Tab-separated table of C-alpha atoms in Angstrom:
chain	number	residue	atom	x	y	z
S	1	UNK	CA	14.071	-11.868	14.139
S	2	UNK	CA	13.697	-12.378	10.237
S	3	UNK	CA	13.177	-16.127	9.050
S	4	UNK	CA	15.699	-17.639	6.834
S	5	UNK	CA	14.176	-18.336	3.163
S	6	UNK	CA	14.579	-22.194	3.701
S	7	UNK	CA	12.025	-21.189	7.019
S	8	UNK	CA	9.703	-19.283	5.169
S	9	UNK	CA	9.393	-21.855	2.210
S	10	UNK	CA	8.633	-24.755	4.359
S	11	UNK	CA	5.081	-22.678	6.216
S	12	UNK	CA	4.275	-21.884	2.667
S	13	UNK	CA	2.138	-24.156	0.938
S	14	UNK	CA	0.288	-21.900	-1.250
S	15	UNK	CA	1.032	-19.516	-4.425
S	16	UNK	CA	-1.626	-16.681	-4.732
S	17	UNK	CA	-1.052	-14.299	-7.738
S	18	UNK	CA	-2.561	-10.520	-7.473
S	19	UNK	CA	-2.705	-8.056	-10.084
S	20	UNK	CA	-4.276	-4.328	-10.913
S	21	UNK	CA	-4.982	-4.498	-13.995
S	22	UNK	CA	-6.955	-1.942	-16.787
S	23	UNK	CA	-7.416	-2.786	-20.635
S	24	UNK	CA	-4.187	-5.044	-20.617
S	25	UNK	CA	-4.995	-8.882	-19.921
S	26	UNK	CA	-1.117	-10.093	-21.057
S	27	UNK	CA	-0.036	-8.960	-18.123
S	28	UNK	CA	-1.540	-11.672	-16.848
S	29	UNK	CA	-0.747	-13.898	-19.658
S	30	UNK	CA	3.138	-12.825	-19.627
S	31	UNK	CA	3.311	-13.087	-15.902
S	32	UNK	CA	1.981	-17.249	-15.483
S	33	UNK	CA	3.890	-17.885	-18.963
S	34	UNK	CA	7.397	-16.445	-17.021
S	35	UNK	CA	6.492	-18.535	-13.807
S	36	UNK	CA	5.911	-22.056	-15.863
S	37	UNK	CA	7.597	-21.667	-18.759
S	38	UNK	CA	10.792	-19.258	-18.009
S	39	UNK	CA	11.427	-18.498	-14.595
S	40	UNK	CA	14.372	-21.018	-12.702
S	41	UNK	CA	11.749	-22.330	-10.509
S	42	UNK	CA	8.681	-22.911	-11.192
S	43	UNK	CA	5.710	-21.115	-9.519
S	44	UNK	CA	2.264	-22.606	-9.906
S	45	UNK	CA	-0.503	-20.418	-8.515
S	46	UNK	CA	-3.647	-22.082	-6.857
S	47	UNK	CA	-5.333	-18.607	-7.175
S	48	UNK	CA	-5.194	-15.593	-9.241
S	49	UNK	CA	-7.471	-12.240	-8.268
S	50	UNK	CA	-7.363	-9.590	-11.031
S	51	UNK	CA	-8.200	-6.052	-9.470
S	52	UNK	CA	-9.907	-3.860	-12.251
S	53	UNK	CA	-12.194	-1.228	-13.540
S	54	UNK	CA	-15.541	-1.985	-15.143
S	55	UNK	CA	-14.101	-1.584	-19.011
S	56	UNK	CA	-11.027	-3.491	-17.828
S	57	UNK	CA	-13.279	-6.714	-17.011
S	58	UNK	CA	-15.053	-6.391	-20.652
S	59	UNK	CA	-11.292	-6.260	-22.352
S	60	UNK	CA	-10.141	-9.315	-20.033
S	61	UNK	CA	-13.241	-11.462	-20.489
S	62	UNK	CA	-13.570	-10.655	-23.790
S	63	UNK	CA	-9.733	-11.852	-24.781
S	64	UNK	CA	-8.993	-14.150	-22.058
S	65	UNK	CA	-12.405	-16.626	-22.250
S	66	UNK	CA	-14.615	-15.014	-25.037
S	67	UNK	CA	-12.048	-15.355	-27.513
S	68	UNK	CA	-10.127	-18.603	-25.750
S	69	UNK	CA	-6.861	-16.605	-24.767
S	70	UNK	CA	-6.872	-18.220	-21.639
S	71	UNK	CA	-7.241	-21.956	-22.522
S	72	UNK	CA	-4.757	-21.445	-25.390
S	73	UNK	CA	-1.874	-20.428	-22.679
S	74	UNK	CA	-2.982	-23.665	-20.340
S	75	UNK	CA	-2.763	-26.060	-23.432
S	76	UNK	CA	0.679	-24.318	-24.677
S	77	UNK	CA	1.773	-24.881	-20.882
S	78	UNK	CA	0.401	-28.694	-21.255
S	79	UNK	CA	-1.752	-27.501	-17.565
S	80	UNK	CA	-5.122	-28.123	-17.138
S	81	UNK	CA	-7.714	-25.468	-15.914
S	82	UNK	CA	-7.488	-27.213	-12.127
S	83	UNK	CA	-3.940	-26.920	-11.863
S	84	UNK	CA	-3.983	-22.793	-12.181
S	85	UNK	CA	-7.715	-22.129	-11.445
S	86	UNK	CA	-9.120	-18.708	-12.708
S	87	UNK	CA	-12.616	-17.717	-13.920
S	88	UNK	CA	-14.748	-14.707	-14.433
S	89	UNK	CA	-15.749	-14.298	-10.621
S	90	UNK	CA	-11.713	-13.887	-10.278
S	91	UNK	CA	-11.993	-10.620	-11.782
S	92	UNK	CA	-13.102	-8.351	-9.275
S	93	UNK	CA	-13.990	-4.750	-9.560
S	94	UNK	CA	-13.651	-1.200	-8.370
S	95	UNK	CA	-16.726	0.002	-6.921
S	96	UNK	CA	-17.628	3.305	-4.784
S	97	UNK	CA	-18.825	1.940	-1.708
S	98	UNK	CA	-21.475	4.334	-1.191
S	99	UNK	CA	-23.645	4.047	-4.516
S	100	UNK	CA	-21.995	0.614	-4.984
S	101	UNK	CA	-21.629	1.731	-8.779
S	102	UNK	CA	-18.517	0.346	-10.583
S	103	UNK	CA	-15.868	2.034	-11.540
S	104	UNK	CA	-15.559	2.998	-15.096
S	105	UNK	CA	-11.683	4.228	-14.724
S	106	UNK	CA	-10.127	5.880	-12.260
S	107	UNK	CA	-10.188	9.255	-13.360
S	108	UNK	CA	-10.562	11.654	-9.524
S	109	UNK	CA	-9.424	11.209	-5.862
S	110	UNK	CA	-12.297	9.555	-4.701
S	111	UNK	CA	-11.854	6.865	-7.739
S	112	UNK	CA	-8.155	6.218	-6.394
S	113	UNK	CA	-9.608	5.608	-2.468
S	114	UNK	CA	-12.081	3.426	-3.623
S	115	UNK	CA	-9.506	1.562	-5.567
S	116	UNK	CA	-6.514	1.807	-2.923
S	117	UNK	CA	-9.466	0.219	-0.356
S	118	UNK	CA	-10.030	-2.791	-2.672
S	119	UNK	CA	-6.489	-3.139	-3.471
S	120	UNK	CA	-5.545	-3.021	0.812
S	121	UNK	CA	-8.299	-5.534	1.143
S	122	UNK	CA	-6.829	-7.835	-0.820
S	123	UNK	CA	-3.355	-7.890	-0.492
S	124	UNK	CA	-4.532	-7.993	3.592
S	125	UNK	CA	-6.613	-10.944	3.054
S	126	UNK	CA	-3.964	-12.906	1.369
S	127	UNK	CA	-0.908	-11.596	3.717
S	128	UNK	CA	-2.964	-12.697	7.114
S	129	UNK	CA	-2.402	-16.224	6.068
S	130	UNK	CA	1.251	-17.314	7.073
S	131	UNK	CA	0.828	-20.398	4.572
S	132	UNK	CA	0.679	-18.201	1.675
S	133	UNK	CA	2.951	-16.994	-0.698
S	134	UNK	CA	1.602	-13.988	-2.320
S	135	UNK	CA	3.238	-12.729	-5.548
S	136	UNK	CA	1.361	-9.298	-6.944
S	137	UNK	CA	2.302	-7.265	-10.181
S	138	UNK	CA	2.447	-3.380	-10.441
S	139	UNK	CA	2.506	-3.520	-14.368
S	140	UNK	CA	-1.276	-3.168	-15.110
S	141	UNK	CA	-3.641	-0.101	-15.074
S	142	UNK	CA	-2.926	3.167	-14.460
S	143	UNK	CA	0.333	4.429	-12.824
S	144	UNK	CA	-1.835	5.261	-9.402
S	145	UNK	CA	-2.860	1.274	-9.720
S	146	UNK	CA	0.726	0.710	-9.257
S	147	UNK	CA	1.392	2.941	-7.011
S	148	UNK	CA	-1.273	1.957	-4.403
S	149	UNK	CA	-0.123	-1.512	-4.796
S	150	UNK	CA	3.421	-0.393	-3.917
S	151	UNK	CA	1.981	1.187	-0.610
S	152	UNK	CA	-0.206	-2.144	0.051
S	153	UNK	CA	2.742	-4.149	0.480
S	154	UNK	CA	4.554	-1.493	2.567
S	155	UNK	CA	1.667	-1.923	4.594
S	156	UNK	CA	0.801	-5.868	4.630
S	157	UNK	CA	3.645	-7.076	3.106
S	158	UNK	CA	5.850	-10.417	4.708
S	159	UNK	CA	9.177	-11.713	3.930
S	160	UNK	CA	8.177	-14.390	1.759
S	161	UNK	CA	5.662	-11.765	-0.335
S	162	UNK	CA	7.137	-10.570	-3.627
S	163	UNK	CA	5.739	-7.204	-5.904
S	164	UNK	CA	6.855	-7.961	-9.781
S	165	UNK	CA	6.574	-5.937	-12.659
S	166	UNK	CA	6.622	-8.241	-16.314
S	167	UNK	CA	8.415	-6.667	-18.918
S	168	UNK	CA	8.077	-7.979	-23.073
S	169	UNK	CA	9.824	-6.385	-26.005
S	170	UNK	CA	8.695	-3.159	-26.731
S	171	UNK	CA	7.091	-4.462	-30.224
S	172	UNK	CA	5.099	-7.005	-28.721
S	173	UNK	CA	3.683	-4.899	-25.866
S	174	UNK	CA	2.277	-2.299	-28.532
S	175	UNK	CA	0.668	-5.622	-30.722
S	176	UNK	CA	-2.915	-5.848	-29.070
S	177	UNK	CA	-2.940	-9.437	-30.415
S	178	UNK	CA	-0.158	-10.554	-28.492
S	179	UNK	CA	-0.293	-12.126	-25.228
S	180	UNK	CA	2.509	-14.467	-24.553
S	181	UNK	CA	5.624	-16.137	-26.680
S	182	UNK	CA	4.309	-17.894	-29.355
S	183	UNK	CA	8.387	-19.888	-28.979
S	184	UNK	CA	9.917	-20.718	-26.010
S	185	UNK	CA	13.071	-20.601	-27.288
S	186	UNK	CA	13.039	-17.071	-29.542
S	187	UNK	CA	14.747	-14.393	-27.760
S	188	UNK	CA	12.808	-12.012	-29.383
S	189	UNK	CA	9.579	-12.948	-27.162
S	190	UNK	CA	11.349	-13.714	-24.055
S	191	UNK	CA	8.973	-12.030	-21.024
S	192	UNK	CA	11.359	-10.670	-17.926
S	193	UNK	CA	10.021	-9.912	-14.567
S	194	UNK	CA	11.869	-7.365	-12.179
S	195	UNK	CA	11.418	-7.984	-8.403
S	196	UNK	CA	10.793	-4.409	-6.717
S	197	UNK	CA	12.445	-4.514	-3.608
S	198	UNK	CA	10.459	-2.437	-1.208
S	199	UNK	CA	10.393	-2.032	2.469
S	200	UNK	CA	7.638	-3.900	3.927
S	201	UNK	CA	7.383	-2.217	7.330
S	202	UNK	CA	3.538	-2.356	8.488
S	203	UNK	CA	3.527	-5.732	10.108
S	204	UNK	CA	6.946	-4.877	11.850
S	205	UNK	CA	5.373	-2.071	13.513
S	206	UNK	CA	1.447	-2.628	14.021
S	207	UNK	CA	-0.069	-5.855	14.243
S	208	UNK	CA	-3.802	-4.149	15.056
S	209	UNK	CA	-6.182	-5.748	13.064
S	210	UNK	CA	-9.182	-3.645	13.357
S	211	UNK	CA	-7.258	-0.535	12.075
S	212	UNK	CA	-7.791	0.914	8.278
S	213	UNK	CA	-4.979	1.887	5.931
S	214	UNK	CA	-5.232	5.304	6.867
S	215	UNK	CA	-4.712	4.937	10.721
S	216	UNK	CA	-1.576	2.504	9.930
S	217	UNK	CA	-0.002	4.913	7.527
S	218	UNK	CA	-0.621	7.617	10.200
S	219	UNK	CA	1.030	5.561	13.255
S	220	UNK	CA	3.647	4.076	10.865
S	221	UNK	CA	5.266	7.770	10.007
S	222	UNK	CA	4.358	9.045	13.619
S	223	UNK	CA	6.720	6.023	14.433
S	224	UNK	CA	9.192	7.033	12.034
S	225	UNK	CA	8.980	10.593	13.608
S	226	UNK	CA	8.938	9.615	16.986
S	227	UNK	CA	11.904	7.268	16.346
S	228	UNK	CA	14.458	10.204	15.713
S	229	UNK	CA	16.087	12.211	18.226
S	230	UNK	CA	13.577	14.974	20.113
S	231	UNK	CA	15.221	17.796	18.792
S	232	UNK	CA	13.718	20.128	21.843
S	233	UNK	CA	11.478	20.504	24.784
S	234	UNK	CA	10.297	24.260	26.027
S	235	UNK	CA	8.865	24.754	29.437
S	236	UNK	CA	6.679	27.474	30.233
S	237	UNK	CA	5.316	26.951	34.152
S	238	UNK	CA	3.947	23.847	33.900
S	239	UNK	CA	3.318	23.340	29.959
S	240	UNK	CA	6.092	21.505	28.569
S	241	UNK	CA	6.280	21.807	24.063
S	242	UNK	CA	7.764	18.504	22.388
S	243	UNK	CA	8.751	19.278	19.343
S	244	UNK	CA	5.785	20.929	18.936
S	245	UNK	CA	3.331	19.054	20.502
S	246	UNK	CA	2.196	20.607	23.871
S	247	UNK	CA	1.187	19.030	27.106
S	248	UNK	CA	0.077	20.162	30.603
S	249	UNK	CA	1.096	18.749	34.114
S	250	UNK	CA	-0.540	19.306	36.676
S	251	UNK	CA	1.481	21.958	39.287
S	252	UNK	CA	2.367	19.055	41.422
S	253	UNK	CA	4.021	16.699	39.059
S	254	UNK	CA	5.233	19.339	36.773
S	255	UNK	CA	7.508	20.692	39.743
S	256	UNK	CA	9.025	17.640	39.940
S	257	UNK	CA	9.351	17.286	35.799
S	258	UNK	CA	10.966	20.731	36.089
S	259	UNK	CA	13.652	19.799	38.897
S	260	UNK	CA	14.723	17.021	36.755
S	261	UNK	CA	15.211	18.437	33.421
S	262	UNK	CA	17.066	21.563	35.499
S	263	UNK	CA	19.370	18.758	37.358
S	264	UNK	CA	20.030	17.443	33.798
S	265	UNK	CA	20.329	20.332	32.364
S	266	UNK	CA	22.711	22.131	34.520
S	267	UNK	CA	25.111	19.265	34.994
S	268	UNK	CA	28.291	19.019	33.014
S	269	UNK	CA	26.957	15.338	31.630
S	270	UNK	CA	27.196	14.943	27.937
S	271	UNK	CA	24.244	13.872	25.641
S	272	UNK	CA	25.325	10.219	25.999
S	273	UNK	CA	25.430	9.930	29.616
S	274	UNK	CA	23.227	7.055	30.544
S	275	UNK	CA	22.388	8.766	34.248
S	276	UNK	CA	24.841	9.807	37.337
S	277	UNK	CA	25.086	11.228	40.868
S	278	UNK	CA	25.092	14.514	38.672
S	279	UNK	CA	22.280	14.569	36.633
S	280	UNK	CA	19.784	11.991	38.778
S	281	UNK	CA	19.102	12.564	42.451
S	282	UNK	CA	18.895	9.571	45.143
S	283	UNK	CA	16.357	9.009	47.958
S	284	UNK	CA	18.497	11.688	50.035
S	285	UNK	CA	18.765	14.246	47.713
S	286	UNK	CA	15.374	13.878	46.438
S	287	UNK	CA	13.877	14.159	50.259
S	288	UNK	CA	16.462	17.267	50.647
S	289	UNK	CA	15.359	18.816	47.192
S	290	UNK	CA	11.483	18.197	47.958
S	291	UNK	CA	11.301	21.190	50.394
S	292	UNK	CA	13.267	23.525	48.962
S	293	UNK	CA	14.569	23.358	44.844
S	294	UNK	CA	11.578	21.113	44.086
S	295	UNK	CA	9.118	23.218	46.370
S	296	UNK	CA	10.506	26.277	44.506
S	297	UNK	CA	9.652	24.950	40.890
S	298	UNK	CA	5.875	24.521	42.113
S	299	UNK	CA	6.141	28.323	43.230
S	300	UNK	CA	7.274	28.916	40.039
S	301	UNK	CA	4.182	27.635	38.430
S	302	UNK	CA	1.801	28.453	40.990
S	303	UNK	CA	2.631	31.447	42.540
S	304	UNK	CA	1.732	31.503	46.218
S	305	UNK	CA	-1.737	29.542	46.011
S	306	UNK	CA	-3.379	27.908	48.044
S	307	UNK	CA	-2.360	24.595	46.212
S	308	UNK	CA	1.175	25.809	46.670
S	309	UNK	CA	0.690	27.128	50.447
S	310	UNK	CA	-0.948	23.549	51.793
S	311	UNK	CA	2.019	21.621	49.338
S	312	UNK	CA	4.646	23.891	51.517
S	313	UNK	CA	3.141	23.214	54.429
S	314	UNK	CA	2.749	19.215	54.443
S	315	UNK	CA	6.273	18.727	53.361
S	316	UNK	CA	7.944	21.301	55.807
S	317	UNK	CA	5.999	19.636	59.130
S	318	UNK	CA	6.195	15.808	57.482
S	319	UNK	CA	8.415	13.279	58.374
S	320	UNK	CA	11.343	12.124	56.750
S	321	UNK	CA	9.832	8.494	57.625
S	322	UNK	CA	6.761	9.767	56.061
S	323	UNK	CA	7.806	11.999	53.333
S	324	UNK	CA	9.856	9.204	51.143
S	325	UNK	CA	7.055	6.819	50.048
S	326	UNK	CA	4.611	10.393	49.123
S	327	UNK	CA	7.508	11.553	46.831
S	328	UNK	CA	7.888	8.345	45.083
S	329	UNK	CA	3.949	8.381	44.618
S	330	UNK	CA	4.198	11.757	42.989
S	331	UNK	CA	7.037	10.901	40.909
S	332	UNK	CA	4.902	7.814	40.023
S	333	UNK	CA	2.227	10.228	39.382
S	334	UNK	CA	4.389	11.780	36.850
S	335	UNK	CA	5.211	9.089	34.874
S	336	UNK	CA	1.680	8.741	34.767
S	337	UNK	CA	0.677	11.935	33.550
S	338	UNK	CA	3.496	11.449	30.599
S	339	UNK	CA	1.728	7.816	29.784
S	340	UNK	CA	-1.545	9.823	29.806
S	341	UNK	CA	-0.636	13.200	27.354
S	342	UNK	CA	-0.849	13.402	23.482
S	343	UNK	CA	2.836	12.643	23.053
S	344	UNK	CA	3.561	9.176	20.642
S	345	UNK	CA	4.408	6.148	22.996
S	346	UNK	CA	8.294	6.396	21.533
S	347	UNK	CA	8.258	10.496	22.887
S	348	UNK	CA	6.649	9.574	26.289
S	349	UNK	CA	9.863	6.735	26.818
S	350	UNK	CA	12.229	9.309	26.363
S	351	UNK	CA	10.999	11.822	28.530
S	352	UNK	CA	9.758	9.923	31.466
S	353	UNK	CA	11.494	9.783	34.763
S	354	UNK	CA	14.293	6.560	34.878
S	355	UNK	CA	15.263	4.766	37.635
S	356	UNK	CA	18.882	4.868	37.454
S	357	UNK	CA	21.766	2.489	39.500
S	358	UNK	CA	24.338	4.456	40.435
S	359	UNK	CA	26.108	1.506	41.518
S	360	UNK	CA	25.658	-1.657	39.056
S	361	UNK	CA	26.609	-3.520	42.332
S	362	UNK	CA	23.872	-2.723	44.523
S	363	UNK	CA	20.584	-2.784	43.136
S	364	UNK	CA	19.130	-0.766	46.267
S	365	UNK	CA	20.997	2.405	45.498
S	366	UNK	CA	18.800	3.984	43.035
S	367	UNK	CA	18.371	7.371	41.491
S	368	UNK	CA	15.856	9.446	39.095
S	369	UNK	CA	16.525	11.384	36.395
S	370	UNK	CA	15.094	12.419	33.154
S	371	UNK	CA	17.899	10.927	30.648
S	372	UNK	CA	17.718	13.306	27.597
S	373	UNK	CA	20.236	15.655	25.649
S	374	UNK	CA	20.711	18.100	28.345
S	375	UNK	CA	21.283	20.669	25.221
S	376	UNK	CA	17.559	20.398	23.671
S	377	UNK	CA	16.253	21.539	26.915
S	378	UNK	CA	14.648	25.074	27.383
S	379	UNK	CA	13.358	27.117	30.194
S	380	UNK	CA	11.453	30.166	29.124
């Protein structure tokens, strides 16, 4: 369930402000002059991290600290240097992790990894903590910088999180010299920010900590596929194709797989049919069906083996007595083998056998079935 605002606000207790950034410190500047000076509610930040290339941290020290740009904006904002803390070691940079050189600029593929893996880091770091508010700009750098920190807070991102961009007049933006309104009150400096709304799905759907970026992008779109409808499901003996992805049964099991996407298949039930005396099978039809139509899918996979021939055998001179608790163990076995294949956790639901009550009234009378469109099913 999603918290109300007035919920989030009172576990948060601490503004964190992240930004990529290249050779253009005011978007810093801009961004903590909006949240003090402009913005309807004030945001004070008890840390900034700036996210940048090697010639990006020369620009930013060099205007922010070197030539006082930084101090200026805290004494225009009547704050002093402990009440919005930020220094040199806040400016952290790209780096290839395998020479541990620094990134220049971010120029090739491997460049954009290395940056994408700082930039997950972070945003991670600061999104594990419920008690903080993280607020993170796309303006700076490159348009990959952006980007990547776009798909960070698709992956990390919480409710209370927010990705900005900070917008000045065109003018001003071009003017190298300009960092922030020089007058709070002329409209011709005012600094905007934009909220990006953005779907912030990767703590909805994977909570694993030990997995990278690339392993919860993977399971988050397998999810997504897995999520819509199985659009169709070939059989071939005892291989069974899943929208493409294949999986094997052994003879056994598979018969009984087999029997129950026929029964649902050859019934007159409808896609939406939740499971009936048509499509499922009982105790007593399943112990009638196990020596002859279920028996005759094995033959169909097996051909008259030996594996088929000692099957045969055991369930023509077997008890009824004794026969009911060995089918539930192989339809048991089934589900089993579905748990076990390839398929994505969403695909194995919808495909395993169900226990189904005919009769909401009595929870003893039970029946299996395979509940699926009866339509997307194929024998070859």
């Amino acid at each position: 369930m999603l918290l109300l605002e007035t919920e989030l606000n009172d576990r948060v207790n601490k503004n964190v402000f992240l930004a990529v950034m290249g050779t253009s410190p005011a978007v810093l500047t801009e961004s903590i002059y909006y949240y003090i000076q402009q913005a309807p509610e004030r945001r004070m930040f008890s840390e900034i991290k700036l996210l940048t290339t090697s010639l990006g941290k020369q620009v930013i020290n060099t205007s922010l600290f070197e030539d006082h740009i930084w101090q200026r904006l805290l004494k225009d904002l009547k704050l002093s240097p402990e009440e919005i803390p930020f220094s040199e070691s806040d400016i952290i940079v790209f780096s290839n992790p395998k020479t541990g050189k620094p990134l220049g600029d971010l120029i090739s593929s491997e460049d954009n990894s290395c940056a994408a893996n700082l930039i997950n880091h972070w945003v991670k770091h600061f999104t594990d903590d419920d008690g903080i508010k993280l607020t993170a700009t796309v303006a700076g750098g490159r348009k990959t910088q952006g980007v990547l920190m776009a798909l960070a807070f698709q992956l990390y991102g919480r409710q209370q999180d927010q990705l900005i961009h900070v917008m000045a007049p065109q003018e001003l933006m071009d003017d190298p010299d300009w960092f922030y309104p020089s007058d709070p009150s002329d409209p011709d400096q005012k600094v905007s920010i934009s909220n990006i709304p953005i779907l912030k799905v990767g703590r909805y759907i994977s909570r694993r900590s030990d997995q990278s970026p690339d392993q919860l992008i993977e399971e988050i779109q397998e999810s997504l596929v897995a999520g819509q409808p199985i659009q169709a499901i070939v059989i071939t003996k005892n291989i069974f194709v899943i929208d493409g992805i294949k999986i094997r049964i052994p003879p056994r099991e598979a018969s009984y797989f087999r029997y129950f996407l026929k029964r649902r298949a050859s019934s007159s039930c409808c896609a939406q049919c939740p499971g009936c005396n048509k499509c499922c099978s009982d105790q007593d039809t399943l112990l009638q069906h196990s020596r002859t139509e279920i028996l005759h899918e094995h033959l169909n996979i097996s051909g008259e083996s030996g594996h088929y021939l000692r099957t045969q055998a055991k369930r023509q001179n077997t008890s009824d007595l004794e026969l009911i608790p060995a089918i539930y163990e192989e339809v048991s076995k089934l589900g089993s083998s579905i748990r076990n294949s390839e398929l994505h956790p969403l695909r194995r639901e919808d495909i395993a056998p169900k226990k189904v009550h005919l009769h909401p009234g009595n929870k003893k009378e039970v029946a299996y079935g395979i509940i699926i469109d009866p339509s997307i099913i194929h024998f070859e």
